Amino acid sequence: MKWNQKNIIIGIFLAFFFLFSGIFLTKSEGTLERLEEIPLSIFGILALIVVIGLFLNGLFLSLVAKPFGIYIPRAFLLSCAASLLNMITPFRGGAVFRAWYLKSTLGMKYKDFVISLFGNYLIVFLTSSGVALCLLFFIQMKKTEFFFPLALFFSILFLGCISILLFPRPTLRKGFFAHKWNNVVQGWNLIRSSRLLVSELIVIALGNLLLEAIGIMVIFHGLRESIDAISALFIAAFLVVGIFINITPGSLGISESLTVFAGILLGISPEIILLGTLLRRGIGIITILFLGIPAKFLLLYSHSPLEKQEI
């Protein structure tokens, strides 16, 4: 692999992140020792949460592909393999693999895949920003300060997603670009016009958000710290947005930084929130490696003769 300027910048960022995290946790007296007190059952629960999340992601992918006449029989395996690639490559390398697999085995057009991926982002951002706005209201009732920049950010994100979801995009009349644009608009209308589909996707996105919040509460319980459901859900909203910023492999360092930032706003010790998010990262990496490697192997080498004939 050639180390171009982009890879060098990513490498420097990750090096600084790990260096800072190591120094910060080491100098925080008694913080790392908490890991030895965590019951093994906590690790098992966190791994199970990761598996359920992968299943929900596969279900989401399967549903959003249906308007294009695509049925994905191995959606869970595809979710595991894509998550593995997202974890080891920057800029969502798993999406590239999903697009290739769906095109080569099921005949899904790249255009339709991009539309479905866009729908994925839209629903997740819509759900996370909407939940975050509601939680900011409850948080303000407990605290004197109001997080105006956050409220403004999530409001713009929420209203932008709502406008794209509710209002149809205009079609163009002439030209090569017009033809491409109209195809995208028609594909997007297939998704947004189905209220049942949009409702199902929102429910799954809410389920993923709730799952992340449960994981945060489990981690805090394992570290002998307390956190209420509202705070955990608020941190989860930050975390979900960070997961989709794949500048680094698996948003490594990005999602952790956002999680620590959200925790500090809520008055949570930065040492505890950093340790917790790194613990969650470690369990996620182990679980995804355990499932993702065989899943990718099965997807690549278990095509049926009929599927090969249709390629």
PDB file of C-alpha atoms in Angstrom, residues 6-310:
ATOM      1  CA  LYS A   6      -4.045  11.242   3.069  1.00  0.00           C
ATOM      2  CA  ASN A   7      -2.784   8.042   4.712  1.00  0.00           C
ATOM      3  CA  ILE A   8       0.048   9.924   6.417  1.00  0.00           C
ATOM      4  CA  ILE A   9      -2.391  12.446   7.913  1.00  0.00           C
ATOM      5  CA  ILE A  10      -4.657   9.636   9.134  1.00  0.00           C
ATOM      6  CA  GLY A  11      -1.666   7.802  10.611  1.00  0.00           C
ATOM      7  CA  ILE A  12      -0.459  10.918  12.441  1.00  0.00           C
ATOM      8  CA  PHE A  13      -3.949  11.543  13.824  1.00  0.00           C
ATOM      9  CA  LEU A  14      -4.290   7.982  15.109  1.00  0.00           C
ATOM     10  CA  ALA A  15      -0.784   8.059  16.616  1.00  0.00           C
ATOM     11  CA  PHE A  16      -1.577  11.247  18.522  1.00  0.00           C
ATOM     12  CA  PHE A  17      -4.927   9.843  19.629  1.00  0.00           C
ATOM     13  CA  PHE A  18      -3.431   6.651  21.061  1.00  0.00           C
ATOM     14  CA  LEU A  19      -0.511   8.553  22.605  1.00  0.00           C
ATOM     15  CA  PHE A  20      -2.815  11.060  24.266  1.00  0.00           C
ATOM     16  CA  SER A  21      -5.205   8.332  25.452  1.00  0.00           C
ATOM     17  CA  GLY A  22      -2.373   6.258  26.900  1.00  0.00           C
ATOM     18  CA  ILE A  23      -0.778   9.182  28.752  1.00  0.00           C
ATOM     19  CA  PHE A  24      -4.145  10.479  29.966  1.00  0.00           C
ATOM     20  CA  LEU A  25      -5.329   7.132  31.348  1.00  0.00           C
ATOM     21  CA  THR A  26      -1.942   6.257  32.828  1.00  0.00           C
ATOM     22  CA  LYS A  27      -1.739   9.507  34.775  1.00  0.00           C
ATOM     23  CA  SER A  28      -5.307   9.118  36.038  1.00  0.00           C
ATOM     24  CA  GLU A  29      -4.767   7.269  39.285  1.00  0.00           C
ATOM     25  CA  GLY A  30      -6.802   4.092  39.655  1.00  0.00           C
ATOM     26  CA  THR A  31      -8.545   4.380  36.277  1.00  0.00           C
ATOM     27  CA  LEU A  32      -6.902   1.478  34.460  1.00  0.00           C
ATOM     28  CA  GLU A  33      -7.197  -0.725  37.562  1.00  0.00           C
ATOM     29  CA  ARG A  34     -10.970  -0.645  37.111  1.00  0.00           C
ATOM     30  CA  LEU A  35     -10.622  -2.955  34.120  1.00  0.00           C
ATOM     31  CA  GLU A  36      -9.515  -5.768  36.428  1.00  0.00           C
ATOM     32  CA  GLU A  37     -12.734  -5.451  38.430  1.00  0.00           C
ATOM     33  CA  ILE A  38     -15.079  -5.856  35.447  1.00  0.00           C
ATOM     34  CA  PRO A  39     -16.981  -9.185  35.553  1.00  0.00           C
ATOM     35  CA  LEU A  40     -16.581 -11.443  32.515  1.00  0.00           C
ATOM     36  CA  SER A  41     -20.344 -11.322  32.027  1.00  0.00           C
ATOM     37  CA  ILE A  42     -20.029  -7.640  31.059  1.00  0.00           C
ATOM     38  CA  PHE A  43     -17.726  -8.542  28.165  1.00  0.00           C
ATOM     39  CA  GLY A  44     -20.202 -11.203  27.041  1.00  0.00           C
ATOM     40  CA  ILE A  45     -23.119  -8.758  27.119  1.00  0.00           C
ATOM     41  CA  LEU A  46     -21.151  -6.159  25.146  1.00  0.00           C
ATOM     42  CA  ALA A  47     -20.229  -8.760  22.515  1.00  0.00           C
ATOM     43  CA  LEU A  48     -23.902  -9.783  22.264  1.00  0.00           C
ATOM     44  CA  ILE A  49     -24.879  -6.145  21.763  1.00  0.00           C
ATOM     45  CA  VAL A  50     -22.398  -5.922  18.872  1.00  0.00           C
ATOM     46  CA  VAL A  51     -23.917  -9.055  17.289  1.00  0.00           C
ATOM     47  CA  ILE A  52     -27.463  -7.694  17.611  1.00  0.00           C
ATOM     48  CA  GLY A  53     -26.286  -4.423  16.062  1.00  0.00           C
ATOM     49  CA  LEU A  54     -24.821  -6.303  13.097  1.00  0.00           C
ATOM     50  CA  PHE A  55     -28.119  -8.153  12.681  1.00  0.00           C
ATOM     51  CA  LEU A  56     -30.092  -4.879  12.721  1.00  0.00           C
ATOM     52  CA  ASN A  57     -27.718  -3.367  10.165  1.00  0.00           C
ATOM     53  CA  GLY A  58     -28.245  -6.378   7.922  1.00  0.00           C
ATOM     54  CA  LEU A  59     -32.004  -6.066   8.308  1.00  0.00           C
ATOM     55  CA  PHE A  60     -31.796  -2.361   7.446  1.00  0.00           C
ATOM     56  CA  LEU A  61     -29.755  -3.134   4.326  1.00  0.00           C
ATOM     57  CA  SER A  62     -32.202  -5.835   3.281  1.00  0.00           C
ATOM     58  CA  LEU A  63     -35.239  -3.561   3.653  1.00  0.00           C
ATOM     59  CA  VAL A  64     -33.753  -0.557   1.870  1.00  0.00           C
ATOM     60  CA  ALA A  65     -32.858  -2.757  -1.128  1.00  0.00           C
ATOM     61  CA  LYS A  66     -36.405  -4.115  -1.574  1.00  0.00           C
ATOM     62  CA  PRO A  67     -37.801  -1.131  -3.548  1.00  0.00           C
ATOM     63  CA  PHE A  68     -35.232  -1.949  -6.244  1.00  0.00           C
ATOM     64  CA  GLY A  69     -36.397  -5.561  -6.493  1.00  0.00           C
ATOM     65  CA  ILE A  70     -33.369  -6.927  -4.637  1.00  0.00           C
ATOM     66  CA  TYR A  71     -33.693  -9.630  -1.990  1.00  0.00           C
ATOM     67  CA  ILE A  72     -30.537 -10.161   0.086  1.00  0.00           C
ATOM     68  CA  PRO A  73     -30.460 -13.743   1.460  1.00  0.00           C
ATOM     69  CA  ARG A  74     -27.185 -13.272   3.373  1.00  0.00           C
ATOM     70  CA  ALA A  75     -27.797  -9.831   4.839  1.00  0.00           C
ATOM     71  CA  PHE A  76     -26.265 -10.674   8.229  1.00  0.00           C
ATOM     72  CA  LEU A  77     -23.092 -12.060   6.650  1.00  0.00           C
ATOM     73  CA  LEU A  78     -22.874  -8.999   4.414  1.00  0.00           C
ATOM     74  CA  SER A  79     -23.259  -6.738   7.448  1.00  0.00           C
ATOM     75  CA  CYS A  80     -20.445  -8.578   9.270  1.00  0.00           C
ATOM     76  CA  ALA A  81     -18.088  -8.496   6.276  1.00  0.00           C
ATOM     77  CA  ALA A  82     -18.776  -4.819   5.544  1.00  0.00           C
ATOM     78  CA  SER A  83     -18.239  -3.893   9.203  1.00  0.00           C
ATOM     79  CA  LEU A  84     -14.911  -5.726   9.120  1.00  0.00           C
ATOM     80  CA  LEU A  85     -13.768  -3.718   6.091  1.00  0.00           C
ATOM     81  CA  ASN A  86     -15.037  -0.458   7.611  1.00  0.00           C
ATOM     82  CA  MET A  87     -12.938  -1.261  10.664  1.00  0.00           C
ATOM     83  CA  ILE A  88      -9.681  -1.765   8.750  1.00  0.00           C
ATOM     84  CA  THR A  89     -10.112   0.767   5.925  1.00  0.00           C
ATOM     85  CA  PRO A  90     -10.926   4.483   6.023  1.00  0.00           C
ATOM     86  CA  PHE A  91     -13.786   6.184   4.159  1.00  0.00           C
ATOM     87  CA  ARG A  92     -16.214   3.264   4.542  1.00  0.00           C
ATOM     88  CA  GLY A  93     -14.436   0.593   2.527  1.00  0.00           C
ATOM     89  CA  GLY A  94     -17.212  -1.773   3.554  1.00  0.00           C
ATOM     90  CA  ALA A  95     -19.651   0.171   1.375  1.00  0.00           C
ATOM     91  CA  VAL A  96     -17.471  -0.511  -1.671  1.00  0.00           C
ATOM     92  CA  PHE A  97     -17.520  -4.225  -0.895  1.00  0.00           C
ATOM     93  CA  ARG A  98     -21.307  -4.206  -0.417  1.00  0.00           C
ATOM     94  CA  ALA A  99     -21.802  -2.428  -3.734  1.00  0.00           C
ATOM     95  CA  TRP A 100     -19.570  -4.928  -5.552  1.00  0.00           C
ATOM     96  CA  TYR A 101     -21.186  -7.947  -3.909  1.00  0.00           C
ATOM     97  CA  LEU A 102     -24.765  -6.825  -4.565  1.00  0.00           C
ATOM     98  CA  LYS A 103     -23.883  -5.975  -8.170  1.00  0.00           C
ATOM     99  CA  SER A 104     -21.991  -9.187  -8.919  1.00  0.00           C
ATOM    100  CA  THR A 105     -24.322 -11.638  -7.191  1.00  0.00           C
ATOM    101  CA  LEU A 106     -27.763 -10.022  -7.194  1.00  0.00           C
ATOM    102  CA  GLY A 107     -27.548  -7.577 -10.082  1.00  0.00           C
ATOM    103  CA  MET A 108     -28.149  -4.421  -8.036  1.00  0.00           C
ATOM    104  CA  LYS A 109     -27.103  -1.386 -10.030  1.00  0.00           C
ATOM    105  CA  TYR A 110     -24.440   0.839  -8.500  1.00  0.00           C
ATOM    106  CA  LYS A 111     -26.825   3.779  -8.900  1.00  0.00           C
ATOM    107  CA  ASP A 112     -29.468   2.017  -6.838  1.00  0.00           C
ATOM    108  CA  PHE A 113     -26.904   1.049  -4.211  1.00  0.00           C
ATOM    109  CA  VAL A 114     -25.766   4.660  -3.843  1.00  0.00           C
ATOM    110  CA  ILE A 115     -29.407   5.715  -3.414  1.00  0.00           C
ATOM    111  CA  SER A 116     -29.954   3.040  -0.759  1.00  0.00           C
ATOM    112  CA  LEU A 117     -26.748   4.094   1.004  1.00  0.00           C
ATOM    113  CA  PHE A 118     -27.912   7.693   0.936  1.00  0.00           C
ATOM    114  CA  GLY A 119     -31.219   6.558   2.424  1.00  0.00           C
ATOM    115  CA  ASN A 120     -29.295   4.777   5.153  1.00  0.00           C
ATOM    116  CA  TYR A 121     -27.413   7.947   6.082  1.00  0.00           C
ATOM    117  CA  LEU A 122     -30.576  10.065   5.906  1.00  0.00           C
ATOM    118  CA  ILE A 123     -32.644   7.856   8.203  1.00  0.00           C
ATOM    119  CA  VAL A 124     -29.825   7.458  10.732  1.00  0.00           C
ATOM    120  CA  PHE A 125     -29.081  11.201  10.855  1.00  0.00           C
ATOM    121  CA  LEU A 126     -32.789  12.035  11.011  1.00  0.00           C
ATOM    122  CA  THR A 127     -33.351   9.662  13.918  1.00  0.00           C
ATOM    123  CA  SER A 128     -30.201  10.592  15.840  1.00  0.00           C
ATOM    124  CA  SER A 129     -30.705  14.343  15.478  1.00  0.00           C
ATOM    125  CA  GLY A 130     -34.379  14.105  16.424  1.00  0.00           C
ATOM    126  CA  VAL A 131     -33.608  12.074  19.532  1.00  0.00           C
ATOM    127  CA  ALA A 132     -30.716  14.396  20.457  1.00  0.00           C
ATOM    128  CA  LEU A 133     -32.966  17.460  20.215  1.00  0.00           C
ATOM    129  CA  CYS A 134     -35.567  15.892  22.498  1.00  0.00           C
ATOM    130  CA  LEU A 135     -32.886  14.878  24.997  1.00  0.00           C
ATOM    131  CA  LEU A 136     -31.360  18.369  24.994  1.00  0.00           C
ATOM    132  CA  PHE A 137     -34.716  19.642  26.248  1.00  0.00           C
ATOM    133  CA  PHE A 138     -34.707  17.212  29.177  1.00  0.00           C
ATOM    134  CA  ILE A 139     -31.032  17.887  29.918  1.00  0.00           C
ATOM    135  CA  GLN A 140     -31.685  21.638  30.027  1.00  0.00           C
ATOM    136  CA  MET A 141     -34.351  21.059  32.689  1.00  0.00           C
ATOM    137  CA  LYS A 142     -31.642  19.556  34.941  1.00  0.00           C
ATOM    138  CA  LYS A 143     -28.836  21.983  34.086  1.00  0.00           C
ATOM    139  CA  THR A 144     -28.744  25.772  34.053  1.00  0.00           C
ATOM    140  CA  GLU A 145     -26.723  26.131  30.832  1.00  0.00           C
ATOM    141  CA  PHE A 146     -28.195  25.586  27.369  1.00  0.00           C
ATOM    142  CA  PHE A 147     -26.070  23.957  24.689  1.00  0.00           C
ATOM    143  CA  PHE A 148     -27.068  26.348  21.907  1.00  0.00           C
ATOM    144  CA  PRO A 149     -24.401  25.313  19.336  1.00  0.00           C
ATOM    145  CA  LEU A 150     -25.435  21.662  19.722  1.00  0.00           C
ATOM    146  CA  ALA A 151     -29.121  22.523  19.494  1.00  0.00           C
ATOM    147  CA  LEU A 152     -28.434  24.530  16.341  1.00  0.00           C
ATOM    148  CA  PHE A 153     -26.356  21.732  14.778  1.00  0.00           C
ATOM    149  CA  PHE A 154     -28.926  19.011  15.446  1.00  0.00           C
ATOM    150  CA  SER A 155     -31.786  21.316  14.370  1.00  0.00           C
ATOM    151  CA  ILE A 156     -30.157  22.002  11.002  1.00  0.00           C
ATOM    152  CA  LEU A 157     -29.401  18.298  10.556  1.00  0.00           C
ATOM    153  CA  PHE A 158     -32.947  17.278  11.505  1.00  0.00           C
ATOM    154  CA  LEU A 159     -34.710  19.873   9.344  1.00  0.00           C
ATOM    155  CA  GLY A 160     -32.418  19.109   6.393  1.00  0.00           C
ATOM    156  CA  CYS A 161     -33.213  15.399   6.595  1.00  0.00           C
ATOM    157  CA  ILE A 162     -36.940  16.091   6.958  1.00  0.00           C
ATOM    158  CA  SER A 163     -36.979  18.336   3.880  1.00  0.00           C
ATOM    159  CA  ILE A 164     -35.204  15.716   1.762  1.00  0.00           C
ATOM    160  CA  LEU A 165     -37.524  12.992   3.017  1.00  0.00           C
ATOM    161  CA  LEU A 166     -40.844  14.826   2.663  1.00  0.00           C
ATOM    162  CA  PHE A 167     -40.428  17.007  -0.398  1.00  0.00           C
ATOM    163  CA  PRO A 168     -39.855  15.465  -3.857  1.00  0.00           C
ATOM    164  CA  ARG A 169     -36.749  16.447  -5.786  1.00  0.00           C
ATOM    165  CA  PRO A 170     -37.336  18.288  -9.080  1.00  0.00           C
ATOM    166  CA  THR A 171     -36.583  16.522 -12.360  1.00  0.00           C
ATOM    167  CA  LEU A 172     -34.600  18.066 -15.216  1.00  0.00           C
ATOM    168  CA  ARG A 173     -35.555  18.059 -18.896  1.00  0.00           C
ATOM    169  CA  LYS A 174     -32.508  17.887 -21.146  1.00  0.00           C
ATOM    170  CA  GLY A 175     -28.900  16.807 -21.176  1.00  0.00           C
ATOM    171  CA  PHE A 176     -26.727  13.920 -20.000  1.00  0.00           C
ATOM    172  CA  PHE A 177     -26.695  15.172 -16.419  1.00  0.00           C
ATOM    173  CA  ALA A 178     -30.485  15.496 -16.470  1.00  0.00           C
ATOM    174  CA  HIS A 179     -30.837  11.817 -17.410  1.00  0.00           C
ATOM    175  CA  LYS A 180     -28.572  10.737 -14.554  1.00  0.00           C
ATOM    176  CA  TRP A 181     -30.254  13.070 -12.097  1.00  0.00           C
ATOM    177  CA  ASN A 182     -33.752  11.913 -13.047  1.00  0.00           C
ATOM    178  CA  ASN A 183     -32.723   8.266 -12.533  1.00  0.00           C
ATOM    179  CA  VAL A 184     -31.506   9.110  -9.037  1.00  0.00           C
ATOM    180  CA  VAL A 185     -34.695  11.043  -8.264  1.00  0.00           C
ATOM    181  CA  GLN A 186     -36.862   8.142  -9.447  1.00  0.00           C
ATOM    182  CA  GLY A 187     -34.904   5.693  -7.313  1.00  0.00           C
ATOM    183  CA  TRP A 188     -35.105   7.908  -4.242  1.00  0.00           C
ATOM    184  CA  ASN A 189     -38.851   8.350  -4.744  1.00  0.00           C
ATOM    185  CA  LEU A 190     -39.220   4.564  -4.578  1.00  0.00           C
ATOM    186  CA  ILE A 191     -37.903   4.719  -1.014  1.00  0.00           C
ATOM    187  CA  ARG A 192     -39.487   7.919   0.286  1.00  0.00           C
ATOM    188  CA  SER A 193     -42.935   7.167  -1.186  1.00  0.00           C
ATOM    189  CA  SER A 194     -43.317   4.007   0.908  1.00  0.00           C
ATOM    190  CA  ARG A 195     -44.444   5.159   4.350  1.00  0.00           C
ATOM    191  CA  LEU A 196     -44.285   1.615   5.674  1.00  0.00           C
ATOM    192  CA  LEU A 197     -40.672   1.203   4.544  1.00  0.00           C
ATOM    193  CA  VAL A 198     -39.588   4.564   5.978  1.00  0.00           C
ATOM    194  CA  SER A 199     -41.343   3.726   9.260  1.00  0.00           C
ATOM    195  CA  GLU A 200     -39.595   0.335   9.432  1.00  0.00           C
ATOM    196  CA  LEU A 201     -36.209   1.931   8.754  1.00  0.00           C
ATOM    197  CA  ILE A 202     -36.776   4.561  11.460  1.00  0.00           C
ATOM    198  CA  VAL A 203     -37.755   1.842  13.947  1.00  0.00           C
ATOM    199  CA  ILE A 204     -34.533  -0.068  13.165  1.00  0.00           C
ATOM    200  CA  ALA A 205     -32.468   3.131  13.506  1.00  0.00           C
ATOM    201  CA  LEU A 206     -34.127   3.797  16.869  1.00  0.00           C
ATOM    202  CA  GLY A 207     -33.392   0.206  17.861  1.00  0.00           C
ATOM    203  CA  ASN A 208     -29.710   0.698  17.015  1.00  0.00           C
ATOM    204  CA  LEU A 209     -29.652   3.926  19.012  1.00  0.00           C
ATOM    205  CA  LEU A 210     -31.263   2.239  22.011  1.00  0.00           C
ATOM    206  CA  LEU A 211     -28.831  -0.652  21.679  1.00  0.00           C
ATOM    207  CA  GLU A 212     -25.870   1.743  21.823  1.00  0.00           C
ATOM    208  CA  ALA A 213     -27.353   3.387  24.922  1.00  0.00           C
ATOM    209  CA  ILE A 214     -27.773   0.008  26.629  1.00  0.00           C
ATOM    210  CA  GLY A 215     -24.150  -0.784  25.794  1.00  0.00           C
ATOM    211  CA  ILE A 216     -23.032   2.479  27.402  1.00  0.00           C
ATOM    212  CA  MET A 217     -25.034   1.726  30.544  1.00  0.00           C
ATOM    213  CA  VAL A 218     -23.577  -1.792  30.702  1.00  0.00           C
ATOM    214  CA  ILE A 219     -20.038  -0.388  30.411  1.00  0.00           C
ATOM    215  CA  PHE A 220     -20.643   2.132  33.189  1.00  0.00           C
ATOM    216  CA  HIS A 221     -22.115  -0.594  35.372  1.00  0.00           C
ATOM    217  CA  GLY A 222     -18.998  -2.694  34.795  1.00  0.00           C
ATOM    218  CA  LEU A 223     -16.793   0.263  35.757  1.00  0.00           C
ATOM    219  CA  ARG A 224     -18.807   0.784  38.957  1.00  0.00           C
ATOM    220  CA  GLU A 225     -20.149   4.117  37.730  1.00  0.00           C
ATOM    221  CA  SER A 226     -23.740   5.291  37.413  1.00  0.00           C
ATOM    222  CA  ILE A 227     -25.361   6.905  34.394  1.00  0.00           C
ATOM    223  CA  ASP A 228     -29.021   7.633  33.716  1.00  0.00           C
ATOM    224  CA  ALA A 229     -30.845   6.514  30.575  1.00  0.00           C
ATOM    225  CA  ILE A 230     -31.169  10.052  29.155  1.00  0.00           C
ATOM    226  CA  SER A 231     -27.423  10.692  29.376  1.00  0.00           C
ATOM    227  CA  ALA A 232     -26.622   7.281  27.863  1.00  0.00           C
ATOM    228  CA  LEU A 233     -29.014   7.884  24.979  1.00  0.00           C
ATOM    229  CA  PHE A 234     -27.587  11.368  24.383  1.00  0.00           C
ATOM    230  CA  ILE A 235     -24.051   9.976  24.224  1.00  0.00           C
ATOM    231  CA  ALA A 236     -25.316   7.235  21.891  1.00  0.00           C
ATOM    232  CA  ALA A 237     -26.698   9.875  19.495  1.00  0.00           C
ATOM    233  CA  PHE A 238     -23.235  11.459  19.340  1.00  0.00           C
ATOM    234  CA  LEU A 239     -21.669   8.042  18.904  1.00  0.00           C
ATOM    235  CA  VAL A 240     -23.926   7.047  15.996  1.00  0.00           C
ATOM    236  CA  VAL A 241     -23.137  10.279  14.144  1.00  0.00           C
ATOM    237  CA  GLY A 242     -19.415   9.649  14.749  1.00  0.00           C
ATOM    238  CA  ILE A 243     -19.643   6.104  13.371  1.00  0.00           C
ATOM    239  CA  PHE A 244     -20.734   7.513  10.019  1.00  0.00           C
ATOM    240  CA  ILE A 245     -17.746   9.887   9.837  1.00  0.00           C
ATOM    241  CA  ASN A 246     -15.377   7.293   8.428  1.00  0.00           C
ATOM    242  CA  ILE A 247     -12.300   9.452   7.891  1.00  0.00           C
ATOM    243  CA  THR A 248     -10.248   6.913   9.830  1.00  0.00           C
ATOM    244  CA  PRO A 249     -10.695   3.114   9.810  1.00  0.00           C
ATOM    245  CA  GLY A 250     -13.876   2.375  11.746  1.00  0.00           C
ATOM    246  CA  SER A 251     -14.054   6.080  12.748  1.00  0.00           C
ATOM    247  CA  LEU A 252     -11.280   5.228  15.217  1.00  0.00           C
ATOM    248  CA  GLY A 253     -10.528   8.281  17.318  1.00  0.00           C
ATOM    249  CA  ILE A 254     -13.461  10.203  15.819  1.00  0.00           C
ATOM    250  CA  SER A 255     -16.296   8.422  17.620  1.00  0.00           C
ATOM    251  CA  GLU A 256     -14.212   8.233  20.818  1.00  0.00           C
ATOM    252  CA  SER A 257     -13.554  11.983  20.739  1.00  0.00           C
ATOM    253  CA  LEU A 258     -17.235  12.754  20.171  1.00  0.00           C
ATOM    254  CA  THR A 259     -18.229  10.405  22.982  1.00  0.00           C
ATOM    255  CA  VAL A 260     -15.798  12.041  25.425  1.00  0.00           C
ATOM    256  CA  PHE A 261     -17.044  15.477  24.344  1.00  0.00           C
ATOM    257  CA  ALA A 262     -20.666  14.464  24.974  1.00  0.00           C
ATOM    258  CA  GLY A 263     -19.703  12.998  28.349  1.00  0.00           C
ATOM    259  CA  ILE A 264     -17.916  16.184  29.418  1.00  0.00           C
ATOM    260  CA  LEU A 265     -21.001  18.238  28.510  1.00  0.00           C
ATOM    261  CA  LEU A 266     -23.025  15.989  30.805  1.00  0.00           C
ATOM    262  CA  GLY A 267     -20.519  16.357  33.635  1.00  0.00           C
ATOM    263  CA  ILE A 268     -19.099  12.841  33.345  1.00  0.00           C
ATOM    264  CA  SER A 269     -15.449  12.267  34.219  1.00  0.00           C
ATOM    265  CA  PRO A 270     -13.415  12.271  30.977  1.00  0.00           C
ATOM    266  CA  GLU A 271     -11.218   9.457  32.313  1.00  0.00           C
ATOM    267  CA  ILE A 272     -14.223   7.197  32.811  1.00  0.00           C
ATOM    268  CA  ILE A 273     -15.896   8.004  29.494  1.00  0.00           C
ATOM    269  CA  LEU A 274     -12.606   7.535  27.598  1.00  0.00           C
ATOM    270  CA  LEU A 275     -11.900   4.227  29.303  1.00  0.00           C
ATOM    271  CA  GLY A 276     -15.450   3.089  28.635  1.00  0.00           C
ATOM    272  CA  THR A 277     -15.402   3.998  24.957  1.00  0.00           C
ATOM    273  CA  LEU A 278     -12.018   2.311  24.447  1.00  0.00           C
ATOM    274  CA  LEU A 279     -13.363  -0.797  26.167  1.00  0.00           C
ATOM    275  CA  ARG A 280     -16.356  -0.754  23.858  1.00  0.00           C
ATOM    276  CA  ARG A 281     -14.015  -0.357  20.885  1.00  0.00           C
ATOM    277  CA  GLY A 282     -11.915  -3.338  21.959  1.00  0.00           C
ATOM    278  CA  ILE A 283     -14.928  -5.634  22.384  1.00  0.00           C
ATOM    279  CA  GLY A 284     -16.306  -4.458  19.036  1.00  0.00           C
ATOM    280  CA  ILE A 285     -13.039  -5.154  17.223  1.00  0.00           C
ATOM    281  CA  ILE A 286     -12.733  -8.667  18.653  1.00  0.00           C
ATOM    282  CA  THR A 287     -16.369  -9.524  17.885  1.00  0.00           C
ATOM    283  CA  ILE A 288     -16.289  -8.136  14.344  1.00  0.00           C
ATOM    284  CA  LEU A 289     -13.007  -9.929  13.598  1.00  0.00           C
ATOM    285  CA  PHE A 290     -14.495 -13.177  14.918  1.00  0.00           C
ATOM    286  CA  LEU A 291     -17.593 -12.824  12.717  1.00  0.00           C
ATOM    287  CA  GLY A 292     -16.375 -10.685   9.826  1.00  0.00           C
ATOM    288  CA  ILE A 293     -13.491 -12.847   8.580  1.00  0.00           C
ATOM    289  CA  PRO A 294     -15.532 -16.062   8.119  1.00  0.00           C
ATOM    290  CA  ALA A 295     -18.494 -14.002   6.819  1.00  0.00           C
ATOM    291  CA  LYS A 296     -16.360 -12.473   4.070  1.00  0.00           C
ATOM    292  CA  PHE A 297     -14.974 -15.906   3.211  1.00  0.00           C
ATOM    293  CA  LEU A 298     -18.477 -17.403   2.961  1.00  0.00           C
ATOM    294  CA  LEU A 299     -19.757 -14.536   0.813  1.00  0.00           C
ATOM    295  CA  LEU A 300     -16.852 -14.852  -1.621  1.00  0.00           C
ATOM    296  CA  TYR A 301     -16.815 -18.632  -1.915  1.00  0.00           C
ATOM    297  CA  SER A 302     -20.401 -19.808  -1.424  1.00  0.00           C
ATOM    298  CA  HIS A 303     -22.142 -18.432  -4.514  1.00  0.00           C
ATOM    299  CA  SER A 304     -24.670 -20.844  -5.964  1.00  0.00           C
ATOM    300  CA  PRO A 305     -24.396 -21.880  -9.658  1.00  0.00           C
ATOM    301  CA  LEU A 306     -27.570 -19.926 -10.399  1.00  0.00           C
ATOM    302  CA  GLU A 307     -26.091 -16.734  -8.980  1.00  0.00           C
ATOM    303  CA  LYS A 308     -22.912 -17.208 -11.015  1.00  0.00           C
ATOM    304  CA  GLN A 309     -24.982 -17.710 -14.130  1.00  0.00           C
ATOM    305  CA  GLU A 310     -26.832 -14.437 -13.569  1.00  0.00           C
TER     306      GLU A 310
END
